[in-house]
PDB file of C-alpha atoms and ligand atoms in Angstrom:
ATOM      1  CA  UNK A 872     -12.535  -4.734 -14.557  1.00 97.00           C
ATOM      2  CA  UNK A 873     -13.479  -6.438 -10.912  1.00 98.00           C
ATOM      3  CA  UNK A 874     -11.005  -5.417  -7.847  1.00 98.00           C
ATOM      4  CA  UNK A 875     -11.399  -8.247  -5.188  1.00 98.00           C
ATOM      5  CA  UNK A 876     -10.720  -5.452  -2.351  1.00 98.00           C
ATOM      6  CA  UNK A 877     -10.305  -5.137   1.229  1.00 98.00           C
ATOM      7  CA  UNK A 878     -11.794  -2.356   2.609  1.00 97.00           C
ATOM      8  CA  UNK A 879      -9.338  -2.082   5.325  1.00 96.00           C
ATOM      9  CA  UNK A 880      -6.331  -3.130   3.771  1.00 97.00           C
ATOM     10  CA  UNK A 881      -3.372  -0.866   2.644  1.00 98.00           C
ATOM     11  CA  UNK A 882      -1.959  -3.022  -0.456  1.00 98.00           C
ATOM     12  CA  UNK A 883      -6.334  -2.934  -1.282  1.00 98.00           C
ATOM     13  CA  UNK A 884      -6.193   1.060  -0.854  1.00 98.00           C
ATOM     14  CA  UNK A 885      -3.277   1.794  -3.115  1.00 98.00           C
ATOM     15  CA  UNK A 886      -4.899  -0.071  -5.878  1.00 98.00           C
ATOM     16  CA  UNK A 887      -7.861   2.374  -5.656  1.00 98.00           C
ATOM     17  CA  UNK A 888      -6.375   5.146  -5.243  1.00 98.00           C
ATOM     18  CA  UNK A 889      -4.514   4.446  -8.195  1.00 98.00           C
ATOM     19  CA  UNK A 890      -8.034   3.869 -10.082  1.00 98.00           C
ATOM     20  CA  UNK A 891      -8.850   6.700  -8.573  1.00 98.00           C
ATOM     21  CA  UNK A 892      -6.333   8.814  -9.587  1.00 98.00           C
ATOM     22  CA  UNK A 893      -6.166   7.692 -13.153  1.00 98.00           C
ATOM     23  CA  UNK A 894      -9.916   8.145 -13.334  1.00 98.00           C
ATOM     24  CA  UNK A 895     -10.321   4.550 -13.854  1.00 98.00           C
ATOM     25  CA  UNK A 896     -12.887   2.616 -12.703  1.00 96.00           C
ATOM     26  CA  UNK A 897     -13.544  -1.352 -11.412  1.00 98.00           C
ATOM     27  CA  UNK A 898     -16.659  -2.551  -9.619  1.00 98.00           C
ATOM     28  CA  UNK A 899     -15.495  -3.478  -6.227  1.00 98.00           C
ATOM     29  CA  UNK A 900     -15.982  -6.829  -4.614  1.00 98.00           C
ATOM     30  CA  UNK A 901     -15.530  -6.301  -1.002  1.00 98.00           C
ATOM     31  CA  UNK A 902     -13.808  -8.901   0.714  1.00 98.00           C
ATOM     32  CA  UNK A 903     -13.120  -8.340   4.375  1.00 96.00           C
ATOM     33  CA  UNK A 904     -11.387 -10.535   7.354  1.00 95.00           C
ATOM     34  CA  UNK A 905     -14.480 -12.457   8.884  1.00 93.00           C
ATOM     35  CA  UNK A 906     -16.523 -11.732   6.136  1.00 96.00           C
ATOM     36  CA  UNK A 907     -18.490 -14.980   3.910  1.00 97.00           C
ATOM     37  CA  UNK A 908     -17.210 -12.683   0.324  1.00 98.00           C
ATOM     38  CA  UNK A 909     -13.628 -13.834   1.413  1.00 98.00           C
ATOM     39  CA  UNK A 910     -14.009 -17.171   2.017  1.00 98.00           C
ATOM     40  CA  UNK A 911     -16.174 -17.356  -1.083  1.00 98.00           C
ATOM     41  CA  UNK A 912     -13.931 -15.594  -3.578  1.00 98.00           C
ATOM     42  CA  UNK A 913     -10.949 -18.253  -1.734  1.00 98.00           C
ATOM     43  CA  UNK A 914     -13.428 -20.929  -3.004  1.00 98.00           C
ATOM     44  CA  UNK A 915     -14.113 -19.482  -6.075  1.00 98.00           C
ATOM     45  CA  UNK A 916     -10.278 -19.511  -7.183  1.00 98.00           C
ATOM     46  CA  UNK A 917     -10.624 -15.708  -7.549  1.00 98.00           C
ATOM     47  CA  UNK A 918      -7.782 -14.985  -5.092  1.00 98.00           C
ATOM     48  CA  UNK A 919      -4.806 -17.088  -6.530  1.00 98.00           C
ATOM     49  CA  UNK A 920      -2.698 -16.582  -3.766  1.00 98.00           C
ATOM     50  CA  UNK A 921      -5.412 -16.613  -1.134  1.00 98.00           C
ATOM     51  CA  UNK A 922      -5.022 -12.808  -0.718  1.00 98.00           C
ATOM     52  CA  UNK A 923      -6.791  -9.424  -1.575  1.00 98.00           C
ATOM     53  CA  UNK A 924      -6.588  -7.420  -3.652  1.00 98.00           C
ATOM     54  CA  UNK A 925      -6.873  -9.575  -6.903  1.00 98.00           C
ATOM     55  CA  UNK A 926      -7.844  -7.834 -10.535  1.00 98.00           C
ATOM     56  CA  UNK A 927     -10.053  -9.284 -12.476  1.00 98.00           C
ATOM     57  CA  UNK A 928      -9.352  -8.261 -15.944  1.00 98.00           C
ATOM     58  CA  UNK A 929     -12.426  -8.212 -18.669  1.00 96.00           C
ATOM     59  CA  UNK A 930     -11.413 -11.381 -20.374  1.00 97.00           C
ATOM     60  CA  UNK A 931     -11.338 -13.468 -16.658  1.00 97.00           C
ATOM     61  CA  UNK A 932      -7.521 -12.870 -16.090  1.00 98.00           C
ATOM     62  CA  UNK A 933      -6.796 -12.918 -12.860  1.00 98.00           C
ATOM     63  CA  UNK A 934      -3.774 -10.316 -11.454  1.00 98.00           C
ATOM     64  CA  UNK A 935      -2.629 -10.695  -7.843  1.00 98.00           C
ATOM     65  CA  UNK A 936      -0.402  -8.532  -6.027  1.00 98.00           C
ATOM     66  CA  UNK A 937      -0.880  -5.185  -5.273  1.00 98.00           C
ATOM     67  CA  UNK A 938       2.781  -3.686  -6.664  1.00 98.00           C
ATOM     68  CA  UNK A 939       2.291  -5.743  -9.790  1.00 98.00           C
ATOM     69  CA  UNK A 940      -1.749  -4.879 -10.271  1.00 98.00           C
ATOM     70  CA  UNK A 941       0.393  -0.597 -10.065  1.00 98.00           C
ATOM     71  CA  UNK A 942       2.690  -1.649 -12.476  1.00 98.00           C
ATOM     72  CA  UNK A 943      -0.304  -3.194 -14.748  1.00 98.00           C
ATOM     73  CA  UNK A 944      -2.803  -0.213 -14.340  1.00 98.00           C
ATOM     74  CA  UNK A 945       0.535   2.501 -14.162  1.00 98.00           C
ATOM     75  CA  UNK A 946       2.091   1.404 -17.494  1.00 97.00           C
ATOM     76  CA  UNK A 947       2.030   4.276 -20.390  1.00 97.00           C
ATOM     77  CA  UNK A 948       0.745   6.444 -17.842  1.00 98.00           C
ATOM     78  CA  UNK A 949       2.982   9.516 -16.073  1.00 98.00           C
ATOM     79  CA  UNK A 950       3.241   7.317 -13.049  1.00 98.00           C
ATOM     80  CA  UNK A 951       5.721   5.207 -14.407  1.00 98.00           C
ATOM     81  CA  UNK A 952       8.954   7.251 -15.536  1.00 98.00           C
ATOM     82  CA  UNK A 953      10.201   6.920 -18.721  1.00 96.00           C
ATOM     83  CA  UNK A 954      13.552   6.750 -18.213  1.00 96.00           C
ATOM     84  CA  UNK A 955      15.293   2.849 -17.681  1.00 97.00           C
ATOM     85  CA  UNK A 956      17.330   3.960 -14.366  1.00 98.00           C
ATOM     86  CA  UNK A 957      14.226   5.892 -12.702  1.00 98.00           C
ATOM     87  CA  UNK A 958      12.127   3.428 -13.642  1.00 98.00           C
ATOM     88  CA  UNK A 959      14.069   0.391 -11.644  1.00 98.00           C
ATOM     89  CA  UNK A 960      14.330   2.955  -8.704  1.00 98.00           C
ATOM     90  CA  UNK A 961      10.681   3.201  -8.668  1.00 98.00           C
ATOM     91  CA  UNK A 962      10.762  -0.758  -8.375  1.00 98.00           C
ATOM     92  CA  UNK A 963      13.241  -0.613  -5.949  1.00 98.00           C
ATOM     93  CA  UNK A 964      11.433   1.289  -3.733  1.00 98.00           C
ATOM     94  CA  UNK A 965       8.029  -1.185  -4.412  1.00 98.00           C
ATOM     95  CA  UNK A 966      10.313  -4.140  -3.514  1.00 98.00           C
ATOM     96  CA  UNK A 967      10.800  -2.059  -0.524  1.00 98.00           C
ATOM     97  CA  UNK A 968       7.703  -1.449   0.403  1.00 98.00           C
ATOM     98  CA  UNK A 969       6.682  -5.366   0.117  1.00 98.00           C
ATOM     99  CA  UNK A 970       9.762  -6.759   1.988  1.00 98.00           C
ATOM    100  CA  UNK A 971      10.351  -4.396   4.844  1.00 98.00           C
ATOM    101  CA  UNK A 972       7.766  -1.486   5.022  1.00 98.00           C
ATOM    102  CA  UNK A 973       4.876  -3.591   5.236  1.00 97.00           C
ATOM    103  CA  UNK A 974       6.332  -6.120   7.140  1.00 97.00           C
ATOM    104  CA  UNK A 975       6.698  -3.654  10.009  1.00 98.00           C
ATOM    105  CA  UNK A 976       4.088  -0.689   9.650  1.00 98.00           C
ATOM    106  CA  UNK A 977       1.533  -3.057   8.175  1.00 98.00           C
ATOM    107  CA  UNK A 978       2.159  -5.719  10.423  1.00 98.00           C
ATOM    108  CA  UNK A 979       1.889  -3.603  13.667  1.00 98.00           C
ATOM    109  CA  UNK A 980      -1.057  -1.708  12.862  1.00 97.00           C
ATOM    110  CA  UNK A 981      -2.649  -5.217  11.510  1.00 97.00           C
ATOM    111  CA  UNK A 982      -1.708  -6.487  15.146  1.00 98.00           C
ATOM    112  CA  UNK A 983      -3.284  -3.325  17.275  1.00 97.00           C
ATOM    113  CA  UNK A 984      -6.644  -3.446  15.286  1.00 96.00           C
ATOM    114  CA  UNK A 985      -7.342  -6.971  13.529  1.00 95.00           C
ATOM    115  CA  UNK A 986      -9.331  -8.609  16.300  1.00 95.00           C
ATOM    116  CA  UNK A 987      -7.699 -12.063  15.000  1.00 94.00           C
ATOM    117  CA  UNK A 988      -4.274 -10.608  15.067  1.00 95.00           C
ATOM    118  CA  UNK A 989      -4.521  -9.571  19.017  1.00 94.00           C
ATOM    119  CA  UNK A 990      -3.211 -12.789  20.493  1.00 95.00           C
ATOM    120  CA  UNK A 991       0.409 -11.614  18.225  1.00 96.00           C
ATOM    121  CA  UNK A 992       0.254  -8.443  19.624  1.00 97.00           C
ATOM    122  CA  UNK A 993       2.383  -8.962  22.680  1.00 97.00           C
ATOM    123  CA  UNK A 994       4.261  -5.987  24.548  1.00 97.00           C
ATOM    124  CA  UNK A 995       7.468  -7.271  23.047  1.00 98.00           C
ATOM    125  CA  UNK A 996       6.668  -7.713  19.259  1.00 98.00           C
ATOM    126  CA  UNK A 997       4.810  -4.517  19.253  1.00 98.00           C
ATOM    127  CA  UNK A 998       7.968  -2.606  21.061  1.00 98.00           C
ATOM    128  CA  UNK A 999      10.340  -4.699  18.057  1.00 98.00           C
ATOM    129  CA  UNK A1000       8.083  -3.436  15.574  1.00 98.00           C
ATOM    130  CA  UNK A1001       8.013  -0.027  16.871  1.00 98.00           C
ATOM    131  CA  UNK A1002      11.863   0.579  16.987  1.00 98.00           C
ATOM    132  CA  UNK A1003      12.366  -1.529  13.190  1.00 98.00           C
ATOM    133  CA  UNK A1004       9.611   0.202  11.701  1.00 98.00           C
ATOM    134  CA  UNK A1005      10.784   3.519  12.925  1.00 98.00           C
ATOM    135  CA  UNK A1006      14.122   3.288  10.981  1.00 98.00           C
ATOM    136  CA  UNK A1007      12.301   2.852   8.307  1.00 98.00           C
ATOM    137  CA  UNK A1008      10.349   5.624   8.362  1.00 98.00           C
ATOM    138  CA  UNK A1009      13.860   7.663   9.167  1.00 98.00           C
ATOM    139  CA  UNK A1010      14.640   6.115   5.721  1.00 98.00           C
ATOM    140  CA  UNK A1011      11.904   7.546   3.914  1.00 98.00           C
ATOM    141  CA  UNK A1012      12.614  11.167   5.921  1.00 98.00           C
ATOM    142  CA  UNK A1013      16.187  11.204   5.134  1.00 98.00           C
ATOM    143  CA  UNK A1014      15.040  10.363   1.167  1.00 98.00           C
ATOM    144  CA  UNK A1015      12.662  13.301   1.036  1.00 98.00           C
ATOM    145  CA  UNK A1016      14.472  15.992   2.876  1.00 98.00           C
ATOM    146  CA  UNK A1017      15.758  16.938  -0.191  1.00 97.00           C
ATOM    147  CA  UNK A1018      13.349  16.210  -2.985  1.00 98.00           C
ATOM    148  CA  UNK A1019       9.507  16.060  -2.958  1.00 98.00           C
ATOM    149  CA  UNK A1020       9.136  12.864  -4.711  1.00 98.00           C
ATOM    150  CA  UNK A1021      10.553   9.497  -3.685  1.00 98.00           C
ATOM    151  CA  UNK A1022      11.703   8.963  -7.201  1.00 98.00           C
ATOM    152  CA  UNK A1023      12.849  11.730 -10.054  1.00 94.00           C
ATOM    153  CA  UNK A1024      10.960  14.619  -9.982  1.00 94.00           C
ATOM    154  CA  UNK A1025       7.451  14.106  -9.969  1.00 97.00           C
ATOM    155  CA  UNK A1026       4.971  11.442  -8.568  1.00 98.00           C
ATOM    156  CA  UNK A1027       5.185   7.894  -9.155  1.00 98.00           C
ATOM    157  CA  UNK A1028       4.319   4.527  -8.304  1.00 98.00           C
ATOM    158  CA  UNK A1029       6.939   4.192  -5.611  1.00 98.00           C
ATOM    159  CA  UNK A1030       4.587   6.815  -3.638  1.00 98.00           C
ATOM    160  CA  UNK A1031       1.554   5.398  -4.081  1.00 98.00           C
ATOM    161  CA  UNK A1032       2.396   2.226  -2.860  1.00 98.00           C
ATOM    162  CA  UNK A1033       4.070   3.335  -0.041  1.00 98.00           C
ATOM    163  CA  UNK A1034       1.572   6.064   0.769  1.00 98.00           C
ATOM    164  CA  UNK A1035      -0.992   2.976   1.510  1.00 98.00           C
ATOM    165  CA  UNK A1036       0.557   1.919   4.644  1.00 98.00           C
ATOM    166  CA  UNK A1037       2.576   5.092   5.877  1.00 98.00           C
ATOM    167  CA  UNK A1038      -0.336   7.653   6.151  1.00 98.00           C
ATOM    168  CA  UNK A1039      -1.984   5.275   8.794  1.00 98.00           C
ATOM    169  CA  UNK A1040       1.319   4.684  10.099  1.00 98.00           C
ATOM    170  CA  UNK A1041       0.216   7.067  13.069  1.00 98.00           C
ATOM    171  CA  UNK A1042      -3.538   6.353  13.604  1.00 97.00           C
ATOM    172  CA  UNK A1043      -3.410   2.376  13.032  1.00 97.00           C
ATOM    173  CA  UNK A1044       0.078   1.507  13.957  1.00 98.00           C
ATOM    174  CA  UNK A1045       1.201   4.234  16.859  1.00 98.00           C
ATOM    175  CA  UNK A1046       3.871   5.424  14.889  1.00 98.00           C
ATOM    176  CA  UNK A1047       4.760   8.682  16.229  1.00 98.00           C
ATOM    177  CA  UNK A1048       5.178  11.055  12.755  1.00 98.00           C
ATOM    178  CA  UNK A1049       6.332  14.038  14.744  1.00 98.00           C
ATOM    179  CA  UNK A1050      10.275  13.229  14.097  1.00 98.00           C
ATOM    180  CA  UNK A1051       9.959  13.194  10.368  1.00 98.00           C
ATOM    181  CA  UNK A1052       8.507  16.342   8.760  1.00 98.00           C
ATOM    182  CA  UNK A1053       9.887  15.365   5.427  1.00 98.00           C
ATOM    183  CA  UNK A1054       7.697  12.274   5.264  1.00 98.00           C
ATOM    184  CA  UNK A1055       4.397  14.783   6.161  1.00 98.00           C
ATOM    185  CA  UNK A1056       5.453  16.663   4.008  1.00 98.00           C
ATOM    186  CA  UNK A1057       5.261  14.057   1.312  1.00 98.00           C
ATOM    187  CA  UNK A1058       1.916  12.821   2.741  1.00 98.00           C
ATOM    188  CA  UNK A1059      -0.027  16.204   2.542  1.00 98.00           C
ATOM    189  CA  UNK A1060       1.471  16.168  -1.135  1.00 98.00           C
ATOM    190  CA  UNK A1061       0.377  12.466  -2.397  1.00 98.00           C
ATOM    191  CA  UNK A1062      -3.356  13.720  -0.330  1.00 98.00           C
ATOM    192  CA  UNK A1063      -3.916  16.946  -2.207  1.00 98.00           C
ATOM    193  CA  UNK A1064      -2.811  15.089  -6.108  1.00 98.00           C
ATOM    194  CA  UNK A1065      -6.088  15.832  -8.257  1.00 98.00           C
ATOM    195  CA  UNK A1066      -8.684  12.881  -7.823  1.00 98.00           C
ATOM    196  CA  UNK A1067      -7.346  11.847  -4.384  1.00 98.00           C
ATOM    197  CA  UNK A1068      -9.594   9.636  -2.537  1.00 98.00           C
ATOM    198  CA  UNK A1069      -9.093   8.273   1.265  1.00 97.00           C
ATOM    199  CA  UNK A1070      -8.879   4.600   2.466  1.00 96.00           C
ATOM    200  CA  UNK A1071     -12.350   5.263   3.961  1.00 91.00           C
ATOM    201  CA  UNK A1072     -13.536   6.668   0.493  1.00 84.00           C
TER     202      UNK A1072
HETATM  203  N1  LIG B1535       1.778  -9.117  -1.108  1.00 84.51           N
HETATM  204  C1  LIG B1535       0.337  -9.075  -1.192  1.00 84.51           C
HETATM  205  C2  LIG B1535      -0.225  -9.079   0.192  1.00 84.51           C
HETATM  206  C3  LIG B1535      -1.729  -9.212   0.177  1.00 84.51           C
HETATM  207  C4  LIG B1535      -2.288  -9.497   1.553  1.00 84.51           C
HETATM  208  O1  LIG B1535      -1.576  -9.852   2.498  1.00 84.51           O
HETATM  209  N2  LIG B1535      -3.607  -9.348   1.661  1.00 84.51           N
HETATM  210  C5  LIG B1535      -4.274  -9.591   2.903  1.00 84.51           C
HETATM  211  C6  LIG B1535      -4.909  -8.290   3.389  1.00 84.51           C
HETATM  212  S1  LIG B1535      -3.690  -7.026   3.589  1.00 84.51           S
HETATM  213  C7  LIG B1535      -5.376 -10.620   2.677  1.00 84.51           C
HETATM  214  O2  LIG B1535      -6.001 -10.633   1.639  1.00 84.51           O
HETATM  215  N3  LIG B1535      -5.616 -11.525   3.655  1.00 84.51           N
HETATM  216  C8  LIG B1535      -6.683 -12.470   3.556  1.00 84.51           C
HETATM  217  C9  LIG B1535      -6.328 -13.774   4.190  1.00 84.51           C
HETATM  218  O3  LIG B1535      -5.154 -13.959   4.573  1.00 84.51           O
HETATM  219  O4  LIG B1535      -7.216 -14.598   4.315  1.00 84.51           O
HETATM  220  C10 LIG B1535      -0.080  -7.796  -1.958  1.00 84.51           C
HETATM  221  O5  LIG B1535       0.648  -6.817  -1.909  1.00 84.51           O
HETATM  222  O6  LIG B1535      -1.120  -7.831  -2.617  1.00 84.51           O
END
């Protein structure tokens, strides 16, 4: 397998750290903003929706989309529950992550540290995406004040693919974590699962 990743992209990161922690592995093709490996993957039709990351299966298939390229690598494995109900609750919370999550706590920290975001990054749209992405956070605290997993009882998709975005939350996208000890709670637990590895790893 070939992962068409972006270093410094969270939907890249939770595909490795999936890999990672399914002691899988894929030769990585980096492809970073600015970089000539981006625009030639684009031209090489390796990205077919013009984004990272992409997996390149061993016959040539081609799988975009983060949540799906989970659902691909997750399936048969303890990261996907069994059970039907658990199992759509650990989509729900993927569909989640895609149409609000990232929309806010990706978006703002893409804003404060892509160089070609900066001319978005305005007081107002960063203050907007500061209160919005803060309920959403308050979401995920008042979810996992009483249970240690965002779905059932153990570890899942769902909390891989929103770790990605919400353990930079803080560092990349000034998101103050202080208010929400459930949610670092949940990070320190995702970080110490055996065969963690970073976003810088
Ligand atoms: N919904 C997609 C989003 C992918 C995406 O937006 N990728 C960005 C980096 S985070 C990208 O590849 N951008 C390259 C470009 O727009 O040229 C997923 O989850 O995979």
């Amino acid at each position: 397998m070939r992962l068409f990743n972006m270093p410094s992209s969270g939907n890249s990161y939770k595909v490795r750290l999936l890999l990672a922690l399914l002691g899988l592995k894929a030769d990585l093709i980096d492809v970073e903003y600015g970089w000539e490996t981006l625009a030639q993957a684009k031209a090489d039709g390796k990205l077919p929706f013009g984004k990272a990351p992409v997996l390149e299966l061993e016959d040539g298939t081609l799988l975009p989309e983060s949540n799906a390229i989970l659902c691909y690598l997750g399936q048969g494995t303890p990261f996907v529950p069994a059970d039907a109900l658990n199992h759509a609750r650990m989509l729900s919370w993927m569909f989640w992550e895609q149409n609000q999550h990232e929309g806010m706590i990706a978006v703002r920290a893409a804003l404060l540290n892509y160089p070609h975001r900066k001319a978005q990054a305005t007081p107002d749209r960063l203050a907007e995406l500061l209160t919005s992405g803060s309920a959403l956070l308050q979401i995920m605290e008042d979810h996992l004040a009483t249970r240690d997993w965002l779905v059932g009882g153990d570890v899942s998709l769902a909390d891989i693919c929103l770790y990605a975005y919400t353990h930079t939350a803080e560092s990349r996208g000034g998101y103050d974590l202080a208010p929400f000890p459930a949610l670092r709670a949940w990070l320190k637990r995702v970080a110490a699962l055996p065969g963690y590895v970073g976003l810088d790893a």
